[in-house]
Coordinates of C-alpha atoms in Angstrom, one line a residue:
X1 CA 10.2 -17.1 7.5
X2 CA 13.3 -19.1 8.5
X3 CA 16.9 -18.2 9.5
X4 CA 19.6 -20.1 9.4
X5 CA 21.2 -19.0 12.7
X6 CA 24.1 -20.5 12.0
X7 CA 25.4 -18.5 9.8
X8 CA 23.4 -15.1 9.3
X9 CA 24.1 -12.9 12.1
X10 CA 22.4 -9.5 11.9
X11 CA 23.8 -6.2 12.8
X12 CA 23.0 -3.4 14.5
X13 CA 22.9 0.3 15.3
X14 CA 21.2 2.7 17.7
X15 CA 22.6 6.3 17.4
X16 CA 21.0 9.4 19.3
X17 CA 19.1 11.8 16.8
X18 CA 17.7 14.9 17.2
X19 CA 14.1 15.6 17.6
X20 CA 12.4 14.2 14.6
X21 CA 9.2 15.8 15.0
X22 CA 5.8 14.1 14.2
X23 CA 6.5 10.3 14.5
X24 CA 3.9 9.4 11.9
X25 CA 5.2 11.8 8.9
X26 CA 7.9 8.7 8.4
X27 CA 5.0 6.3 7.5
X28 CA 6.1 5.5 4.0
X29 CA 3.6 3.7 1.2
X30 CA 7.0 2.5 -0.8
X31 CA 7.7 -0.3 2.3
X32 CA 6.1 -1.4 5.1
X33 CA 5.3 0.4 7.7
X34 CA 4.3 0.2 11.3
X35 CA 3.7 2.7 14.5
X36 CA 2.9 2.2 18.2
X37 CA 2.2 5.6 19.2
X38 CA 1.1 7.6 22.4
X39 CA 0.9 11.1 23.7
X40 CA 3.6 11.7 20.8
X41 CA 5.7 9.0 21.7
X42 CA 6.3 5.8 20.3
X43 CA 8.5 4.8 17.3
X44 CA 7.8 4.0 13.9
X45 CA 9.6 1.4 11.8
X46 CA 10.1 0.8 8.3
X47 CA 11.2 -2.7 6.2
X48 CA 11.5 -6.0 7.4
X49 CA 14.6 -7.6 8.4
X50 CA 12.9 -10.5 9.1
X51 CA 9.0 -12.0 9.2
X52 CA 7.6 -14.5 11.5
X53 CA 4.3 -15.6 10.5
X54 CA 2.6 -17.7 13.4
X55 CA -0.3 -19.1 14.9
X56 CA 0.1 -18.4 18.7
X57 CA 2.4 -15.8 20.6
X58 CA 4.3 -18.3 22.1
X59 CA 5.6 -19.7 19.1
X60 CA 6.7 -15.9 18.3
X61 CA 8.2 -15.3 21.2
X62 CA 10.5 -18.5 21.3
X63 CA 11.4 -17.2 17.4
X64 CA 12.2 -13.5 18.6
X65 CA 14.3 -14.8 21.5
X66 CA 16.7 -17.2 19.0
X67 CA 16.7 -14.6 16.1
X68 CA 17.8 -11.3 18.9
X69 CA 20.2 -13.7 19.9
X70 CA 22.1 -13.6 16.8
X71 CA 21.9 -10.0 16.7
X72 CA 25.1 -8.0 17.0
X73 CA 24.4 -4.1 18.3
X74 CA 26.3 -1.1 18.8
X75 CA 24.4 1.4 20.8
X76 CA 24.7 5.0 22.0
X77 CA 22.6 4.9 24.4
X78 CA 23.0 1.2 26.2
X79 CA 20.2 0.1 28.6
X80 CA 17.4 3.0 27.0
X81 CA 14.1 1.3 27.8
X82 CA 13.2 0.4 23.4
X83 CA 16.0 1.3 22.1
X84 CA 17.6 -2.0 21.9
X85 CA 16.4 -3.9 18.4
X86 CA 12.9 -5.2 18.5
X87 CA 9.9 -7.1 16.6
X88 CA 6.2 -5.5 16.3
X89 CA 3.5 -7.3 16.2
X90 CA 0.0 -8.4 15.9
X91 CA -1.9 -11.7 17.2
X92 CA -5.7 -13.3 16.4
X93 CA -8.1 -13.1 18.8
X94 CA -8.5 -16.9 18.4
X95 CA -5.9 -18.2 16.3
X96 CA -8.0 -21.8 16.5
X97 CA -10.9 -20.5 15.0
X98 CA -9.2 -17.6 12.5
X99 CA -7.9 -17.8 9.1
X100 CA -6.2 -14.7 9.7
X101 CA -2.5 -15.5 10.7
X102 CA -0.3 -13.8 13.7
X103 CA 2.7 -11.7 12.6
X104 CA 5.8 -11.2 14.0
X105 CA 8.3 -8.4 12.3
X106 CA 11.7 -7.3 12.7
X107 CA 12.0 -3.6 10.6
X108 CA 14.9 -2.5 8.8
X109 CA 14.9 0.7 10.9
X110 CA 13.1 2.1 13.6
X111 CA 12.7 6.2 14.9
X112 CA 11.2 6.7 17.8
X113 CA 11.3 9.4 21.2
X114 CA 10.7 8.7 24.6
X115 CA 10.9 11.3 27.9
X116 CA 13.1 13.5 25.8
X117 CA 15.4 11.1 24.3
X118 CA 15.3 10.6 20.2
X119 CA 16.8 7.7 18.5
X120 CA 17.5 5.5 15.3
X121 CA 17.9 1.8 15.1
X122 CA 18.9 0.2 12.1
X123 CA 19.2 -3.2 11.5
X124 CA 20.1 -5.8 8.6
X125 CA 22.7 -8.6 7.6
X126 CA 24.5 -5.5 6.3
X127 CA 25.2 -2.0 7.9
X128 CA 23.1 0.7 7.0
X129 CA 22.9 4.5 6.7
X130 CA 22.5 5.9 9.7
X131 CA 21.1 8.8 8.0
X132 CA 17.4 9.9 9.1
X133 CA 15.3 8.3 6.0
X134 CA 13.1 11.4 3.9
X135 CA 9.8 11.7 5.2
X136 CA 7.2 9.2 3.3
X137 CA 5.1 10.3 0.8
X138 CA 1.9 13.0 0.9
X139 CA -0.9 11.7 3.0
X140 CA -4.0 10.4 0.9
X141 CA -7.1 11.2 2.6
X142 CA -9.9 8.6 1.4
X143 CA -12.5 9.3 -1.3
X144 CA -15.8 8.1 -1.8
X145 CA -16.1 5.9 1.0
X146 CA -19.4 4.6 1.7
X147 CA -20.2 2.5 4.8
X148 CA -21.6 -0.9 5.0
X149 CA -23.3 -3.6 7.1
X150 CA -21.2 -6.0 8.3
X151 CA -21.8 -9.8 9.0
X152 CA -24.8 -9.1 10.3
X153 CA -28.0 -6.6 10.6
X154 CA -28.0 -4.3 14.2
X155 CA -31.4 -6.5 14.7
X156 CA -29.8 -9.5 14.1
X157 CA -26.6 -8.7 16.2
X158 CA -29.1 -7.3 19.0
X159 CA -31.5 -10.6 19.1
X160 CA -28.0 -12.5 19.2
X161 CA -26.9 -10.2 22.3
X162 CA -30.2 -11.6 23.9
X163 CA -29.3 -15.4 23.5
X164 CA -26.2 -14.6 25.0
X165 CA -27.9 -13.0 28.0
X166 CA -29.6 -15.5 28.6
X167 CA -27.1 -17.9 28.6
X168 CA -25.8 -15.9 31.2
X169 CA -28.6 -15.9 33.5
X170 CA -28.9 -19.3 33.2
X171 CA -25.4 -19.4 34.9
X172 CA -23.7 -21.4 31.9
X173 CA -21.0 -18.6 31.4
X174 CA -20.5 -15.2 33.7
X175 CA -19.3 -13.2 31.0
X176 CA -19.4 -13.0 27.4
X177 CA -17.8 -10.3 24.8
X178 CA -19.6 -9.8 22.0
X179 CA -18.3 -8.2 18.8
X180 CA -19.8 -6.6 15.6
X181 CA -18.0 -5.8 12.4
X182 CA -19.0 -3.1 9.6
X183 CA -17.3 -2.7 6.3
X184 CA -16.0 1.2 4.7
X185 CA -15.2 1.3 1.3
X186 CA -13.5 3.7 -0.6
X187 CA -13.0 4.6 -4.6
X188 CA -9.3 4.0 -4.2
X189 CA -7.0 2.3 -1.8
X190 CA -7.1 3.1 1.4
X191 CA -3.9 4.9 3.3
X192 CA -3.5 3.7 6.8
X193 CA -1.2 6.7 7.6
X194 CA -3.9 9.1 7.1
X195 CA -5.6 7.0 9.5
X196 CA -2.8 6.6 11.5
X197 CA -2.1 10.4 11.5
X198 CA -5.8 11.3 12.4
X199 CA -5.9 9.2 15.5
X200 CA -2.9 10.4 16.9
X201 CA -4.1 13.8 16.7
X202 CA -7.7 13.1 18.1
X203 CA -6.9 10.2 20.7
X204 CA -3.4 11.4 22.0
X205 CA -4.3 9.3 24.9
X206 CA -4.4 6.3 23.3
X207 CA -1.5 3.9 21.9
X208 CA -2.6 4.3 18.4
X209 CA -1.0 1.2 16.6
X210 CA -0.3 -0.2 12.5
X211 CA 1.0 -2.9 11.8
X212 CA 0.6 -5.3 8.5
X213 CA -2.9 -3.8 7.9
X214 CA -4.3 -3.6 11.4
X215 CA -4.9 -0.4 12.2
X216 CA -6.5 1.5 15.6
X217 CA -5.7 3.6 18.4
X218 CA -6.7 1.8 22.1
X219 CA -6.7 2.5 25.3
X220 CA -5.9 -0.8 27.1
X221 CA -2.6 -1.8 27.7
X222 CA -2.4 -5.5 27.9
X223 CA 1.0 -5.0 29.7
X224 CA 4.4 -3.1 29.6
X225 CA 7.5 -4.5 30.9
X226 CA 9.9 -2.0 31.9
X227 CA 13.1 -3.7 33.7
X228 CA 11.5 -6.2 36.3
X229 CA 7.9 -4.3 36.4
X230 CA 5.1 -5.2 34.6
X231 CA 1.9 -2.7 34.4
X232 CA -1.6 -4.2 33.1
X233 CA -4.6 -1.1 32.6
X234 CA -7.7 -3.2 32.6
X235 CA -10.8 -1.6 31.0
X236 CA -14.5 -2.9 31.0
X237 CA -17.3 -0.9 32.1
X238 CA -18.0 1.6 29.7
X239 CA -20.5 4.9 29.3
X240 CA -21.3 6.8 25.9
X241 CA -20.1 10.9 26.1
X242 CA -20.9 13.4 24.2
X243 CA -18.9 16.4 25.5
X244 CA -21.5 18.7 23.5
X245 CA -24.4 17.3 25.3
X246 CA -23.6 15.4 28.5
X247 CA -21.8 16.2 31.7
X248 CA -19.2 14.3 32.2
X249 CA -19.3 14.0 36.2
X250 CA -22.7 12.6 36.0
X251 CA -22.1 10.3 33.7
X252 CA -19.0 9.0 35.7
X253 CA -21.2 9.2 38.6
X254 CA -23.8 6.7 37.0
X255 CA -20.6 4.6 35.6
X256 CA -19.4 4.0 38.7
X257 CA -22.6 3.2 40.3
X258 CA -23.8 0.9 37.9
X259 CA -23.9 -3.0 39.4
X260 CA -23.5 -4.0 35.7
X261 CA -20.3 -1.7 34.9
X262 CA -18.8 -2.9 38.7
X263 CA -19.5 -6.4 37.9
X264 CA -18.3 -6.8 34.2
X265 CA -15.1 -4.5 35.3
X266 CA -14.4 -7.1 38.1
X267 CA -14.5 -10.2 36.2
X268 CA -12.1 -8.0 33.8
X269 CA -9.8 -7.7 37.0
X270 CA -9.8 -10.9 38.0
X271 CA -8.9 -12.4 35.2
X272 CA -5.8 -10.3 34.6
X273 CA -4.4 -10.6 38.1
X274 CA -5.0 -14.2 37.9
X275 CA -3.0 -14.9 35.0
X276 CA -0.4 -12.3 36.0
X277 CA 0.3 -13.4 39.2
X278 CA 2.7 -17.0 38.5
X279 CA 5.2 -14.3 37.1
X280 CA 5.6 -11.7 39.7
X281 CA 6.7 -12.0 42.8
X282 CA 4.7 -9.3 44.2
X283 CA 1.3 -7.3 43.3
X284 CA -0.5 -4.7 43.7
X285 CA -4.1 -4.8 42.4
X286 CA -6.4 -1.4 43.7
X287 CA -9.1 -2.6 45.1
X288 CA -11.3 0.3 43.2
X289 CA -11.6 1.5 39.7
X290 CA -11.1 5.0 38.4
X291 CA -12.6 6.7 35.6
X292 CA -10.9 6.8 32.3
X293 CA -11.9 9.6 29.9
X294 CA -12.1 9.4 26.4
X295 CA -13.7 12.0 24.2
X296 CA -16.2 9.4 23.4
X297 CA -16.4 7.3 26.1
X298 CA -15.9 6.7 29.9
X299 CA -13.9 3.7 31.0
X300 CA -13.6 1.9 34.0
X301 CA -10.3 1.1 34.4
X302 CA -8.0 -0.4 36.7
X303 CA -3.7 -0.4 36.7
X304 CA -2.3 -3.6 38.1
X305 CA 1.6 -3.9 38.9
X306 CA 3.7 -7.0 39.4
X307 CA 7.6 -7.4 40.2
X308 CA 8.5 -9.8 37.2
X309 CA 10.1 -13.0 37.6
X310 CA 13.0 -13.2 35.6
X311 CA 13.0 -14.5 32.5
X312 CA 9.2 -13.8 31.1
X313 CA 9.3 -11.5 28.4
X314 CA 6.3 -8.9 27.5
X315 CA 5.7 -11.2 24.8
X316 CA 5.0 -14.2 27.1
X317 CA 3.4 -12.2 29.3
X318 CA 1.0 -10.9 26.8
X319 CA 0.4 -14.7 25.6
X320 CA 0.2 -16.0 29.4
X321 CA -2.9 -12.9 30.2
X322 CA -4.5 -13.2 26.1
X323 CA -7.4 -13.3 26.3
X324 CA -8.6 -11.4 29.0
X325 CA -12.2 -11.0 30.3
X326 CA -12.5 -7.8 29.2
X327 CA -12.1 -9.0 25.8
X328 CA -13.3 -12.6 26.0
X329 CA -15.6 -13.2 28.8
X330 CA -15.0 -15.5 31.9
X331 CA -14.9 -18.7 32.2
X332 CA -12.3 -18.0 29.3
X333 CA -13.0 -21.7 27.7
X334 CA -17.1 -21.0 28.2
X335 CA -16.9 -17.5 26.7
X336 CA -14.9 -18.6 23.6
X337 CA -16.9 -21.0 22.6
X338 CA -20.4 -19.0 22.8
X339 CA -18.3 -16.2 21.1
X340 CA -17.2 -18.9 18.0
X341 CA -21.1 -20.2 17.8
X342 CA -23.2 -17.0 17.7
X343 CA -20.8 -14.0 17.1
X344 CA -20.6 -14.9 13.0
X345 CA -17.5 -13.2 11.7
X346 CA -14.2 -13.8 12.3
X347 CA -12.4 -11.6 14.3
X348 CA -8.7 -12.0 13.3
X349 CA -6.6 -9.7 14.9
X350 CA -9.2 -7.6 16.4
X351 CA -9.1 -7.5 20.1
X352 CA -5.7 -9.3 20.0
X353 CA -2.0 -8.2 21.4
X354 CA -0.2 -5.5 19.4
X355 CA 2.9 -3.7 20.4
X356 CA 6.4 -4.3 20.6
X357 CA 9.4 -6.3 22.4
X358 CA 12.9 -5.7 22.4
X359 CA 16.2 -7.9 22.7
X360 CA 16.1 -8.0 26.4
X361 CA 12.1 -8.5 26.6
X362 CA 11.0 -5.1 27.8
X363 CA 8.7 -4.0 25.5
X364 CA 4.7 -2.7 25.6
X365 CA 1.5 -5.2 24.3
X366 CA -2.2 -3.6 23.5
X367 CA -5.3 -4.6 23.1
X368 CA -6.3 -3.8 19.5
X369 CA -9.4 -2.2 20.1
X370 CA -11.2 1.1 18.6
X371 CA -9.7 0.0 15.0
X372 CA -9.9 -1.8 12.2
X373 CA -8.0 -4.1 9.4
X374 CA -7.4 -3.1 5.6
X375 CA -6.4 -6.8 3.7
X376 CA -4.4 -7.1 1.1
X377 CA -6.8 -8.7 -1.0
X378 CA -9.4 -5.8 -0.7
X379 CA -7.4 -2.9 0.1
X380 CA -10.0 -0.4 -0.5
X381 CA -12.0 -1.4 2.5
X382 CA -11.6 -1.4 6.0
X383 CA -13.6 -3.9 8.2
X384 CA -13.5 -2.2 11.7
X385 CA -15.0 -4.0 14.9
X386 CA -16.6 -2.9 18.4
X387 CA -17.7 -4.9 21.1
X388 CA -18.8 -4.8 24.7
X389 CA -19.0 -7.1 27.2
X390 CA -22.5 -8.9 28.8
X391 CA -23.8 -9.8 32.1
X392 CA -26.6 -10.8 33.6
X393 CA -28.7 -7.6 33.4
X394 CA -27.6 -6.0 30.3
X395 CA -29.9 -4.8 27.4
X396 CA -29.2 -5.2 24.0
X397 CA -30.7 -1.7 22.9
X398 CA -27.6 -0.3 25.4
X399 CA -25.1 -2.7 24.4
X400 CA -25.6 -1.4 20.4
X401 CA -25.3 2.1 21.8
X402 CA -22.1 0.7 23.0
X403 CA -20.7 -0.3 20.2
X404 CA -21.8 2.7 17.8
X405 CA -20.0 5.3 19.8
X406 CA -16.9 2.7 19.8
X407 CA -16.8 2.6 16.0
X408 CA -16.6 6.6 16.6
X409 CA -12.9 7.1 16.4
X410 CA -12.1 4.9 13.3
X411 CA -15.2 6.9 11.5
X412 CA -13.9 10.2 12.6
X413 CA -10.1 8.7 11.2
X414 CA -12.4 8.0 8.2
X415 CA -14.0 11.2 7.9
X416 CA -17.5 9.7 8.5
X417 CA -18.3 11.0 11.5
X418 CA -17.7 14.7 13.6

């Protein structure tokens, strides 16, 4: 979409509101609909004022900054970190090698609550109620949903996995991130809020995330830029839990004490601090991982800092560290390419930023990981994705462990797992 920024200035409001309880109960069916969501936190929005459609997140960011330019706003609360107007949105993993395009939105109106404070935005060419809109319609949980293979067989994607290794031994690339896809389908359409609404209440930790059919909840922040600080949580290393069956303390013994977990989670590091570090003045990158847990998972996981520059916006942050090695491999250029030749499927958005930035840049970018995408053109099936990343000593019989307990949260959202 175009503006003419000449003459169509936008307006708009930000009033204080009272507590509107669960976020996700505004999702409406009627007109689109979005949420970036965390420990009950978060916003929704509704409507589009506007629609960028992209290939890259630098083009979208250069489009946000012109169109919040022309935007006129009246606020209650001045200065609240996201309560200013703001775009969500949702970028391909490889927009070179993906027919699926980047989306930049600017909603009609937003609710969200943060540390207490509850507010409305609305936004338009016109003013608008500033009446809380009616909660959407009844949630649609999905019926007769059977679950599919994906692009390829498990045998297939595992004898793949072992080309890769040894690629990797043969010191050609350090690090690759492989993927797999599977397909659920349903009798009727599928309603992302019920996913939506099911993650927040089973991943709470997570930043649980919809936007134009992607749909997830993950737990890596690409970054957040609050003011002049930027915060990056890296994630790679990763061991299966089953709460039922497993201790958790030995498994994050073993996690920690693994040389392929430690190596794959440095490369992860390194590559984020690397590209972080022309836009801060000043670091801080631990020098250890701790242990992230996750009903279904352990994580290694690492926070880095930075004292921004002025200037960069979390949207050109999140283009300047996509993609990462935790989702890409390292070299970047290397791993891409082995990822394009023997991964088979298009990845789209998966494993691409989602999140938000507002009219002074602040804003929060994801990874979107742990979900999946409903398309319009089959929107009784969801293709969700899991992948993990390889190094010299991995095994493909662990690797598809991997990726079968991270598929767990969308088939739980799904109802097809406990």
């Amino acid at each position: 979409m175009s503006l003419d920024f000449g003459t169509k200035r936008m307006r708009a409001t930000t009033v204080a509101i009272a507590d509107p309880g669960l976020l996700q109960r505004f999702l409406s069916t009627s007109r689109p609909s979005a949420a970036f969501i965390r420990r009950g936190e978060g916003f929704v929005a509704l409507g589009e004022a506007a629609r960028f459609e992209t290939d890259y997140p630098d083009a979208a960011d250069v489009w946000w900054a012109e169109v919040a330019s022309q935007i006129d706003h009246d606020s209650e609360l001045p200065g609240a970190y996201g309560t200013s107007p703001l775009a969500v949105g949702s970028f391909s993993f490889d927009p070179d090698r993906s027919e699926e395009r980047s989306v930049l939105i600017v909603p009609e109106v937003v609710i969200g609550k943060r540390g207490g404070q509850c507010w409305m935005t609305t936004i338009g060419e016109r003013s608008r109620s500033l009446d809380l809109p009616p909660a959407g319609e009844p949630l649609v949980a999905p019926v007769g949903l059977e679950l599919h293979p994906g692009s390829m067989s498990e045998r297939v994607w595992m004898d793949i996995v072992g080309e890769v290794i040894a690629l990797i031994r043969t010191g050609e690339v350090e690090k690759v991130v492989l993927a797999r896809d599977l397909i659920a389908s349903a009798a009727e359409n599928i309603d992302a809020r019920w996913l939506v609404d099911r993650l927040v209440d089973l991943y709470p930790t997570c930043w649980t995330y919809l936007v134009d059919g992607i749909v997830g909840a993950t737990p890596e922040l690409l970054i957040r830029r609050q003011g002049g600080l930027a915060t990056s949580r890296v994630l790679a290393g990763t061991v299966s839990l089953d709460p039922s069956s497993t201790n958790a303390l030995v498994k994050a013994a073993e996690l920690t004490t693994s040389s392929k977990d430690v190596a794959e989670h440095e490369f992860a590091v390194e590559s984020v601090a690397q590209a972080l570090k022309p836009y801060c003045s000043a670091m801080n990158v631990p020098e250890t991982p701790s242990v992230l847990p996750l009903p279904n998972v352990l994580h290694l996981a690492t926070d880095i800092t930075g004292v921004t520059e002025p200037g960069s916006s979390s949207l050109a942050l999140a283009a300047a560290l996509h993609p990462s090695a935790a989702v890409c491999g390292t070299p970047t250029f290397s791993a891409r390419e082995v990822i394009s030749e023997l991964e088979s499927m298009d990845r789209g958005r998966y494993a691409g930023p989602v999140g938000w930035v507002d009219s002074f840049g602040d804003g929060e970018w994801a990874i979107a990981l742990r979900g999946g995408q409903i398309k319009q053109s089959s929107p009784n099936e969801i293709q969700l994705y899991a992948g993990c990343g390889l190094v010299t000593n991995s095994d493909p019989v662990a690797e598809l462990a991997e990726t079968k307990a991270k598929f767990l949260p969308m088939l739980q959202a799904l109802g097809l797992a406990d």
